[in-house]
Short mmCIF file of N, CA, C and O in Angstrom, two decimals:
data_model
loop_
_atom_site.label_atom_id
_atom_site.label_comp_id
_atom_site.label_asym_id
_atom_site.label_seq_id
_atom_site.Cartn_x
_atom_site.Cartn_y
_atom_site.Cartn_z
N MET I 1 149.77 102.50 127.18
CA MET I 1 148.65 101.83 127.81
C MET I 1 147.35 102.50 127.38
O MET I 1 147.21 103.71 127.46
N THR I 2 146.37 101.71 126.90
CA THR I 2 145.10 102.25 126.46
C THR I 2 144.08 102.13 127.58
O THR I 2 143.94 101.08 128.19
N LEU I 3 143.41 103.22 127.82
CA LEU I 3 142.37 103.22 128.84
C LEU I 3 141.01 102.99 128.18
O LEU I 3 140.79 103.40 127.04
N TYR I 4 140.14 102.38 128.89
CA TYR I 4 138.79 102.14 128.40
C TYR I 4 138.02 103.45 128.41
O TYR I 4 137.94 104.12 129.41
N ASN I 5 137.49 103.84 127.29
CA ASN I 5 136.75 105.08 127.18
C ASN I 5 135.26 104.76 127.14
O ASN I 5 134.69 104.50 126.10
N HIS I 6 134.64 104.81 128.29
CA HIS I 6 133.22 104.45 128.43
C HIS I 6 132.33 105.38 127.60
O HIS I 6 131.39 104.92 126.96
N THR I 7 132.62 106.65 127.58
CA THR I 7 131.78 107.61 126.86
C THR I 7 131.77 107.32 125.36
O THR I 7 130.71 107.29 124.74
N ALA I 8 132.92 107.07 124.79
CA ALA I 8 132.99 106.79 123.36
C ALA I 8 132.24 105.50 123.02
O ALA I 8 131.54 105.42 122.02
N THR I 9 132.37 104.49 123.87
CA THR I 9 131.68 103.23 123.64
C THR I 9 130.17 103.41 123.73
O THR I 9 129.43 102.91 122.92
N SER I 10 129.70 104.16 124.70
CA SER I 10 128.27 104.40 124.86
C SER I 10 127.71 105.15 123.66
O SER I 10 126.64 104.84 123.17
N ARG I 11 128.45 106.12 123.18
CA ARG I 11 127.98 106.88 122.02
C ARG I 11 127.90 106.00 120.79
O ARG I 11 126.95 106.06 120.04
N SER I 12 128.92 105.17 120.57
CA SER I 12 128.89 104.33 119.38
C SER I 12 127.76 103.31 119.48
O SER I 12 127.15 102.97 118.48
N SER I 13 127.45 102.82 120.69
CA SER I 13 126.34 101.90 120.86
C SER I 13 125.02 102.59 120.52
O SER I 13 124.15 102.02 119.86
N LYS I 14 124.88 103.83 120.94
CA LYS I 14 123.66 104.58 120.64
C LYS I 14 123.55 104.84 119.15
O LYS I 14 122.48 104.78 118.58
N MET I 15 124.66 105.15 118.51
CA MET I 15 124.63 105.40 117.08
C MET I 15 124.22 104.14 116.33
O MET I 15 123.42 104.19 115.41
N TYR I 16 124.76 103.00 116.75
CA TYR I 16 124.39 101.75 116.12
C TYR I 16 122.92 101.46 116.34
O TYR I 16 122.20 101.08 115.44
N SER I 17 122.46 101.69 117.56
CA SER I 17 121.07 101.43 117.90
C SER I 17 120.14 102.29 117.06
O SER I 17 119.15 101.82 116.53
N ARG I 18 120.47 103.57 116.92
CA ARG I 18 119.65 104.45 116.09
C ARG I 18 119.66 103.96 114.64
O ARG I 18 118.65 103.94 113.98
N SER I 19 120.81 103.57 114.18
CA SER I 19 120.94 103.10 112.81
C SER I 19 120.08 101.85 112.59
O SER I 19 119.42 101.73 111.58
N ARG I 20 120.10 100.95 113.54
CA ARG I 20 119.29 99.73 113.42
C ARG I 20 117.81 100.08 113.45
O ARG I 20 117.02 99.52 112.68
N ARG I 21 117.42 100.99 114.33
CA ARG I 21 116.02 101.41 114.37
C ARG I 21 115.61 102.03 113.04
O ARG I 21 114.50 101.79 112.55
N GLN I 22 116.50 102.83 112.47
CA GLN I 22 116.20 103.47 111.19
C GLN I 22 116.08 102.41 110.09
O GLN I 22 115.19 102.48 109.25
N ARG I 23 116.98 101.43 110.10
CA ARG I 23 116.90 100.35 109.10
C ARG I 23 115.58 99.59 109.25
O ARG I 23 114.93 99.27 108.26
N ASP I 24 115.21 99.29 110.49
CA ASP I 24 113.95 98.59 110.73
C ASP I 24 112.76 99.43 110.25
O ASP I 24 111.82 98.90 109.65
N ALA I 25 112.80 100.73 110.52
CA ALA I 25 111.73 101.62 110.07
C ALA I 25 111.65 101.64 108.54
O ALA I 25 110.56 101.62 107.96
N ASP I 26 112.80 101.67 107.88
CA ASP I 26 112.83 101.65 106.41
C ASP I 26 112.24 100.36 105.87
O ASP I 26 111.45 100.38 104.91
N ILE I 27 112.59 99.25 106.48
CA ILE I 27 112.04 97.95 106.06
C ILE I 27 110.53 97.94 106.27
O ILE I 27 109.78 97.54 105.37
N ASP I 28 110.09 98.39 107.44
CA ASP I 28 108.65 98.42 107.71
C ASP I 28 107.91 99.31 106.71
O ASP I 28 106.82 98.98 106.26
N ASN I 29 108.51 100.44 106.33
CA ASN I 29 107.87 101.34 105.36
C ASN I 29 107.79 100.70 103.98
O ASN I 29 106.80 100.86 103.28
N ARG I 30 108.82 99.97 103.59
CA ARG I 30 108.78 99.27 102.30
C ARG I 30 107.71 98.18 102.31
O ARG I 30 106.95 98.03 101.34
N ILE I 31 107.67 97.44 103.38
CA ILE I 31 106.66 96.38 103.51
C ILE I 31 105.26 96.98 103.52
O ILE I 31 104.33 96.43 102.92
N LEU I 32 105.10 98.11 104.18
CA LEU I 32 103.81 98.80 104.20
C LEU I 32 103.40 99.21 102.79
O LEU I 32 102.24 99.03 102.39
N GLN I 33 104.33 99.73 102.02
CA GLN I 33 104.03 100.13 100.64
C GLN I 33 103.61 98.92 99.81
O GLN I 33 102.67 99.00 99.02
N ILE I 34 104.27 97.81 99.99
CA ILE I 34 103.89 96.58 99.29
C ILE I 34 102.48 96.17 99.70
O ILE I 34 101.66 95.78 98.87
N HIS I 35 102.17 96.30 101.00
CA HIS I 35 100.83 95.92 101.47
C HIS I 35 99.75 96.90 101.00
O HIS I 35 98.58 96.51 100.90
N ARG I 36 100.11 98.13 100.70
CA ARG I 36 99.13 99.04 100.09
C ARG I 36 98.72 98.48 98.73
O ARG I 36 97.53 98.46 98.39
N ALA I 37 99.70 98.03 97.97
CA ALA I 37 99.40 97.43 96.66
C ALA I 37 98.61 96.13 96.83
O ALA I 37 97.67 95.86 96.07
N ILE I 38 98.98 95.35 97.82
CA ILE I 38 98.25 94.10 98.10
C ILE I 38 96.81 94.41 98.45
O ILE I 38 95.88 93.77 97.93
N ALA I 39 96.59 95.39 99.32
CA ALA I 39 95.23 95.75 99.74
C ALA I 39 94.38 96.13 98.53
O ALA I 39 93.24 95.66 98.39
N ASP I 40 94.93 96.96 97.67
CA ASP I 40 94.17 97.38 96.48
C ASP I 40 93.83 96.19 95.59
O ASP I 40 92.70 96.07 95.10
N LYS I 41 94.78 95.29 95.41
CA LYS I 41 94.55 94.13 94.54
C LYS I 41 93.54 93.17 95.16
O LYS I 41 92.65 92.66 94.48
N VAL I 42 93.67 92.93 96.46
CA VAL I 42 92.77 91.99 97.14
C VAL I 42 91.34 92.54 97.17
O VAL I 42 90.38 91.79 96.97
N ILE I 43 91.21 93.84 97.38
CA ILE I 43 89.87 94.44 97.41
C ILE I 43 89.20 94.32 96.04
O ILE I 43 88.00 94.06 95.95
N SER I 44 89.98 94.46 94.99
CA SER I 44 89.40 94.35 93.65
C SER I 44 89.27 92.90 93.18
O SER I 44 88.59 92.64 92.18
N ASN I 45 89.88 91.96 93.90
CA ASN I 45 89.83 90.55 93.53
C ASN I 45 89.67 89.70 94.80
O ASN I 45 90.64 89.11 95.28
N PRO I 46 88.45 89.65 95.34
CA PRO I 46 88.21 89.00 96.65
C PRO I 46 88.62 87.53 96.75
O PRO I 46 88.82 87.03 97.84
N VAL I 47 88.76 86.83 95.61
CA VAL I 47 89.18 85.42 95.68
C VAL I 47 90.56 85.31 96.34
O VAL I 47 90.89 84.28 96.94
N LEU I 48 91.33 86.39 96.29
CA LEU I 48 92.66 86.38 96.91
C LEU I 48 92.58 86.33 98.43
O LEU I 48 93.52 85.88 99.09
N ILE I 49 91.45 86.75 98.99
CA ILE I 49 91.27 86.65 100.44
C ILE I 49 91.17 85.19 100.84
O ILE I 49 91.73 84.77 101.86
N ALA I 50 90.50 84.38 100.03
CA ALA I 50 90.42 82.94 100.31
C ALA I 50 91.81 82.32 100.27
O ALA I 50 92.15 81.48 101.11
N GLN I 51 92.62 82.75 99.31
CA GLN I 51 94.00 82.25 99.20
C GLN I 51 94.78 82.61 100.47
O GLN I 51 95.50 81.78 101.02
N ALA I 52 94.63 83.84 100.94
CA ALA I 52 95.32 84.27 102.16
C ALA I 52 94.81 83.48 103.36
O ALA I 52 95.59 83.11 104.25
N GLY I 53 93.51 83.20 103.38
CA GLY I 53 92.95 82.39 104.47
C GLY I 53 93.54 80.99 104.50
O GLY I 53 93.82 80.44 105.57
N GLU I 54 93.74 80.41 103.33
CA GLU I 54 94.36 79.08 103.24
C GLU I 54 95.80 79.13 103.74
O GLU I 54 96.25 78.22 104.45
N THR I 55 96.51 80.18 103.37
CA THR I 55 97.89 80.35 103.84
C THR I 55 97.91 80.49 105.35
O THR I 55 98.74 79.88 106.04
N LEU I 56 96.98 81.27 105.89
CA LEU I 56 96.89 81.47 107.33
C LEU I 56 96.66 80.13 108.04
O LEU I 56 97.36 79.81 109.01
N GLU I 57 95.68 79.37 107.57
CA GLU I 57 95.37 78.09 108.21
C GLU I 57 96.56 77.12 108.13
O GLU I 57 96.88 76.45 109.11
N ALA I 58 97.21 77.08 106.98
CA ALA I 58 98.35 76.17 106.81
C ALA I 58 99.48 76.55 107.76
O ALA I 58 100.08 75.68 108.41
N ARG I 59 99.77 77.83 107.85
CA ARG I 59 100.85 78.26 108.75
C ARG I 59 100.52 77.99 110.20
O ARG I 59 101.39 77.61 110.99
N TYR I 60 99.26 78.16 110.56
CA TYR I 60 98.86 77.89 111.94
C TYR I 60 98.96 76.39 112.23
O TYR I 60 99.48 76.00 113.28
N GLN I 61 98.50 75.56 111.32
CA GLN I 61 98.57 74.11 111.51
C GLN I 61 100.01 73.62 111.59
O GLN I 61 100.31 72.67 112.31
N GLN I 62 100.91 74.29 110.86
CA GLN I 62 102.33 73.93 110.88
C GLN I 62 103.06 74.56 112.07
O GLN I 62 104.28 74.43 112.17
N LYS I 63 102.31 75.25 112.91
CA LYS I 63 102.85 75.92 114.10
C LYS I 63 103.88 77.01 113.73
O LYS I 63 104.84 77.24 114.45
N LEU I 64 103.63 77.66 112.60
CA LEU I 64 104.49 78.77 112.17
C LEU I 64 103.95 80.11 112.66
O LEU I 64 104.59 81.13 112.48
N LEU I 65 102.75 80.07 113.26
CA LEU I 65 102.12 81.27 113.81
C LEU I 65 101.67 80.98 115.23
O LEU I 65 101.15 79.90 115.51
N ARG I 66 101.82 81.96 116.07
CA ARG I 66 101.25 81.85 117.41
C ARG I 66 99.77 82.15 117.34
O ARG I 66 99.30 82.79 116.40
N TYR I 67 99.06 81.73 118.37
CA TYR I 67 97.61 81.89 118.37
C TYR I 67 97.19 83.35 118.27
O TYR I 67 96.26 83.70 117.55
N GLY I 68 97.90 84.25 118.97
CA GLY I 68 97.57 85.67 118.92
C GLY I 68 97.71 86.24 117.52
O GLY I 68 96.85 87.00 117.06
N SER I 69 98.77 85.87 116.81
CA SER I 69 98.97 86.33 115.43
C SER I 69 97.89 85.75 114.53
O SER I 69 97.35 86.44 113.66
N TYR I 70 97.57 84.49 114.75
CA TYR I 70 96.51 83.84 113.99
C TYR I 70 95.20 84.61 114.14
O TYR I 70 94.51 84.90 113.16
N LEU I 71 94.86 84.95 115.39
CA LEU I 71 93.60 85.67 115.63
C LEU I 71 93.58 87.04 114.97
O LEU I 71 92.56 87.46 114.43
N LEU I 72 94.71 87.75 115.02
CA LEU I 72 94.75 89.07 114.40
C LEU I 72 94.56 88.98 112.88
O LEU I 72 93.79 89.74 112.29
N TRP I 73 95.28 88.05 112.25
CA TRP I 73 95.11 87.87 110.81
C TRP I 73 93.68 87.44 110.49
O TRP I 73 93.06 87.95 109.55
N HIS I 74 93.17 86.51 111.26
CA HIS I 74 91.82 86.00 111.01
C HIS I 74 90.78 87.11 111.15
O HIS I 74 89.87 87.23 110.32
N SER I 75 90.92 87.93 112.19
CA SER I 75 89.96 89.02 112.38
C SER I 75 90.04 90.03 111.23
O SER I 75 89.03 90.59 110.82
N MET I 76 91.23 90.24 110.70
CA MET I 76 91.38 91.14 109.57
C MET I 76 90.71 90.56 108.33
O MET I 76 90.02 91.27 107.60
N LEU I 77 90.86 89.26 108.11
CA LEU I 77 90.22 88.62 106.96
C LEU I 77 88.69 88.68 107.07
O LEU I 77 87.99 88.73 106.06
N GLU I 78 88.18 88.69 108.30
CA GLU I 78 86.74 88.76 108.51
C GLU I 78 86.17 90.11 108.06
O GLU I 78 84.96 90.24 107.86
N LEU I 79 87.03 91.09 107.86
CA LEU I 79 86.60 92.42 107.40
C LEU I 79 86.47 92.49 105.88
O LEU I 79 86.31 93.57 105.32
N LYS I 80 86.53 91.36 105.22
CA LYS I 80 86.57 91.31 103.75
C LYS I 80 85.39 92.01 103.07
O LYS I 80 85.51 92.45 101.93
N HIS I 81 84.26 92.13 103.75
CA HIS I 81 83.10 92.77 103.14
C HIS I 81 83.07 94.27 103.39
O HIS I 81 82.16 94.95 102.90
N ASP I 82 84.02 94.76 104.15
CA ASP I 82 84.13 96.20 104.42
C ASP I 82 85.52 96.63 103.98
O ASP I 82 86.48 96.60 104.76
N ALA I 83 85.63 97.03 102.72
CA ALA I 83 86.94 97.33 102.12
C ALA I 83 87.71 98.37 102.91
O ALA I 83 88.93 98.24 103.10
N GLU I 84 87.02 99.40 103.38
CA GLU I 84 87.71 100.46 104.12
C GLU I 84 88.29 99.94 105.44
O GLU I 84 89.45 100.22 105.77
N ALA I 85 87.51 99.18 106.17
CA ALA I 85 87.99 98.62 107.44
C ALA I 85 89.10 97.60 107.20
O ALA I 85 90.08 97.54 107.95
N PHE I 86 88.93 96.78 106.17
CA PHE I 86 89.95 95.79 105.81
C PHE I 86 91.28 96.47 105.54
O PHE I 86 92.32 96.10 106.09
N LYS I 87 91.24 97.49 104.71
CA LYS I 87 92.46 98.21 104.33
C LYS I 87 93.06 98.93 105.55
O LYS I 87 94.28 98.90 105.74
N ALA I 88 92.22 99.54 106.36
CA ALA I 88 92.71 100.24 107.55
C ALA I 88 93.42 99.27 108.50
O ALA I 88 94.47 99.60 109.06
N GLN I 89 92.87 98.09 108.66
CA GLN I 89 93.50 97.11 109.56
C GLN I 89 94.81 96.60 108.97
O GLN I 89 95.82 96.53 109.66
N LEU I 90 94.80 96.24 107.70
CA LEU I 90 96.01 95.71 107.07
C LEU I 90 97.14 96.74 107.07
O LEU I 90 98.30 96.38 107.21
N LEU I 91 96.79 98.01 106.96
CA LEU I 91 97.80 99.07 106.86
C LEU I 91 97.98 99.83 108.17
O LEU I 91 98.58 100.91 108.20
N SER I 92 97.51 99.25 109.25
CA SER I 92 97.63 99.88 110.56
C SER I 92 99.08 100.20 110.89
O SER I 92 99.99 99.43 110.56
N ASP I 93 99.29 101.34 111.55
CA ASP I 93 100.66 101.72 111.92
C ASP I 93 101.04 101.22 113.32
O ASP I 93 102.09 101.58 113.84
N GLU I 94 100.22 100.36 113.88
CA GLU I 94 100.55 99.78 115.18
C GLU I 94 101.76 98.86 115.04
O GLU I 94 101.86 98.11 114.07
N PRO I 95 102.67 98.89 116.01
CA PRO I 95 103.87 98.05 115.94
C PRO I 95 103.56 96.56 115.73
O PRO I 95 104.29 95.87 115.03
N ARG I 96 102.49 96.09 116.30
CA ARG I 96 102.14 94.67 116.15
C ARG I 96 101.87 94.33 114.68
O ARG I 96 102.23 93.27 114.19
N TRP I 97 101.22 95.26 113.97
CA TRP I 97 100.94 95.02 112.56
C TRP I 97 102.19 95.12 111.71
O TRP I 97 102.31 94.46 110.69
N ASN I 98 103.14 95.96 112.13
CA ASN I 98 104.43 95.97 111.42
C ASN I 98 105.05 94.59 111.47
O ASN I 98 105.54 94.08 110.46
N ALA I 99 105.02 93.98 112.65
CA ALA I 99 105.59 92.64 112.81
C ALA I 99 104.81 91.61 112.00
O ALA I 99 105.41 90.73 111.35
N LEU I 100 103.49 91.70 112.01
CA LEU I 100 102.68 90.74 111.25
C LEU I 100 102.94 90.86 109.76
O LEU I 100 103.05 89.84 109.06
N ARG I 101 103.03 92.08 109.26
CA ARG I 101 103.26 92.26 107.82
C ARG I 101 104.61 91.70 107.39
O ARG I 101 104.79 91.31 106.24
N ARG I 102 105.58 91.64 108.30
CA ARG I 102 106.88 91.06 107.94
C ARG I 102 106.76 89.57 107.62
O ARG I 102 107.62 89.00 106.96
N ASN I 103 105.72 88.94 108.11
CA ASN I 103 105.45 87.52 107.82
C ASN I 103 104.04 87.40 107.24
O ASN I 103 103.19 86.69 107.77
N THR I 104 103.82 88.09 106.17
CA THR I 104 102.49 88.22 105.60
C THR I 104 101.88 86.90 105.15
O THR I 104 102.60 85.98 104.77
N ILE I 105 100.56 86.88 105.22
CA ILE I 105 99.82 85.72 104.69
C ILE I 105 99.44 85.96 103.23
O ILE I 105 98.84 85.10 102.60
N PHE I 106 99.80 87.11 102.70
CA PHE I 106 99.45 87.46 101.32
C PHE I 106 100.58 87.16 100.34
O PHE I 106 100.80 87.90 99.39
N THR I 107 101.27 86.06 100.57
CA THR I 107 102.34 85.66 99.66
C THR I 107 101.74 85.27 98.31
O THR I 107 100.67 84.67 98.25
N GLY I 108 102.41 85.66 97.25
CA GLY I 108 101.98 85.30 95.92
C GLY I 108 100.86 86.15 95.36
O GLY I 108 100.41 85.90 94.24
N VAL I 109 100.41 87.16 96.10
CA VAL I 109 99.32 88.01 95.60
C VAL I 109 99.83 88.94 94.51
O VAL I 109 99.22 89.09 93.46
N LEU I 110 100.96 89.57 94.76
CA LEU I 110 101.53 90.48 93.77
C LEU I 110 102.50 89.74 92.85
O LEU I 110 103.22 88.85 93.29
N THR I 111 102.50 90.14 91.61
CA THR I 111 103.53 89.66 90.70
C THR I 111 104.82 90.39 91.04
O THR I 111 104.81 91.40 91.75
N GLU I 112 105.92 89.90 90.52
CA GLU I 112 107.19 90.58 90.77
C GLU I 112 107.15 92.01 90.23
O GLU I 112 107.65 92.93 90.87
N GLN I 113 106.53 92.20 89.09
CA GLN I 113 106.43 93.54 88.50
C GLN I 113 105.60 94.46 89.40
O GLN I 113 105.96 95.62 89.61
N GLU I 114 104.49 93.96 89.93
CA GLU I 114 103.66 94.77 90.83
C GLU I 114 104.42 95.14 92.10
O GLU I 114 104.31 96.26 92.60
N ARG I 115 105.19 94.20 92.61
CA ARG I 115 105.99 94.45 93.81
C ARG I 115 107.03 95.52 93.52
O ARG I 115 107.22 96.46 94.29
N GLU I 116 107.70 95.40 92.38
CA GLU I 116 108.72 96.39 92.01
C GLU I 116 108.11 97.77 91.81
O GLU I 116 108.70 98.77 92.19
N GLU I 117 106.91 97.81 91.22
CA GLU I 117 106.23 99.09 91.03
C GLU I 117 105.87 99.72 92.37
O GLU I 117 106.00 100.94 92.54
N ALA I 118 105.43 98.91 93.31
CA ALA I 118 105.10 99.43 94.64
C ALA I 118 106.34 100.00 95.32
O ALA I 118 106.29 101.08 95.93
N LEU I 119 107.45 99.29 95.19
CA LEU I 119 108.69 99.77 95.80
C LEU I 119 109.22 101.00 95.07
O LEU I 119 109.79 101.91 95.71
N ALA I 120 109.02 101.09 93.76
CA ALA I 120 109.43 102.28 93.00
C ALA I 120 108.62 103.48 93.44
O ALA I 120 109.15 104.60 93.58
N THR I 121 107.33 103.27 93.69
CA THR I 121 106.49 104.35 94.20
C THR I 121 106.99 104.82 95.55
O THR I 121 107.05 106.02 95.82
N PHE I 122 107.37 103.87 96.39
CA PHE I 122 107.92 104.20 97.70
C PHE I 122 109.21 105.01 97.55
O PHE I 122 109.39 106.04 98.20
N ALA I 123 110.10 104.56 96.69
CA ALA I 123 111.38 105.25 96.48
C ALA I 123 111.15 106.66 95.93
O ALA I 123 111.83 107.60 96.35
N ALA I 124 110.19 106.80 95.04
CA ALA I 124 109.91 108.12 94.44
C ALA I 124 109.31 109.08 95.46
O ALA I 124 109.48 110.30 95.33
N SER I 125 108.65 108.53 96.48
CA SER I 125 108.05 109.39 97.50
C SER I 125 109.09 110.00 98.43
O SER I 125 108.81 110.94 99.16
N GLY I 126 110.30 109.43 98.41
CA GLY I 126 111.40 109.97 99.22
C GLY I 126 111.28 109.68 100.70
O GLY I 126 111.93 110.32 101.51
N LYS I 127 110.47 108.72 101.07
CA LYS I 127 110.31 108.40 102.50
C LYS I 127 111.39 107.49 102.97
O LYS I 127 112.07 106.85 102.30
#
């Protein structure tokens, strides 16, 4: 007869939970590295901000974004004339921005090669 071992089950749940948190943190760090490259490219080529603005408006009209997310992205785009503030907002370590970057409005900004280079830089950093 097998008895239910509550302690072992609780420990394995915690281990899984930690593992999932770590995976999420790794994903967020990779996405952040990609957005560092995006920020640099957008700052040097401001026409890409207009492209991101069009993506933002289209997603909002299609109801793919909630109003709060729309406002955060929009307020960040309004910082386009202040490169330092723009970059600081886009690369914010606030949990809300982690979530926003997972559904970025900057699709198509980086080429596949630029994206791979950003991820290679991340991998080389050992984070």
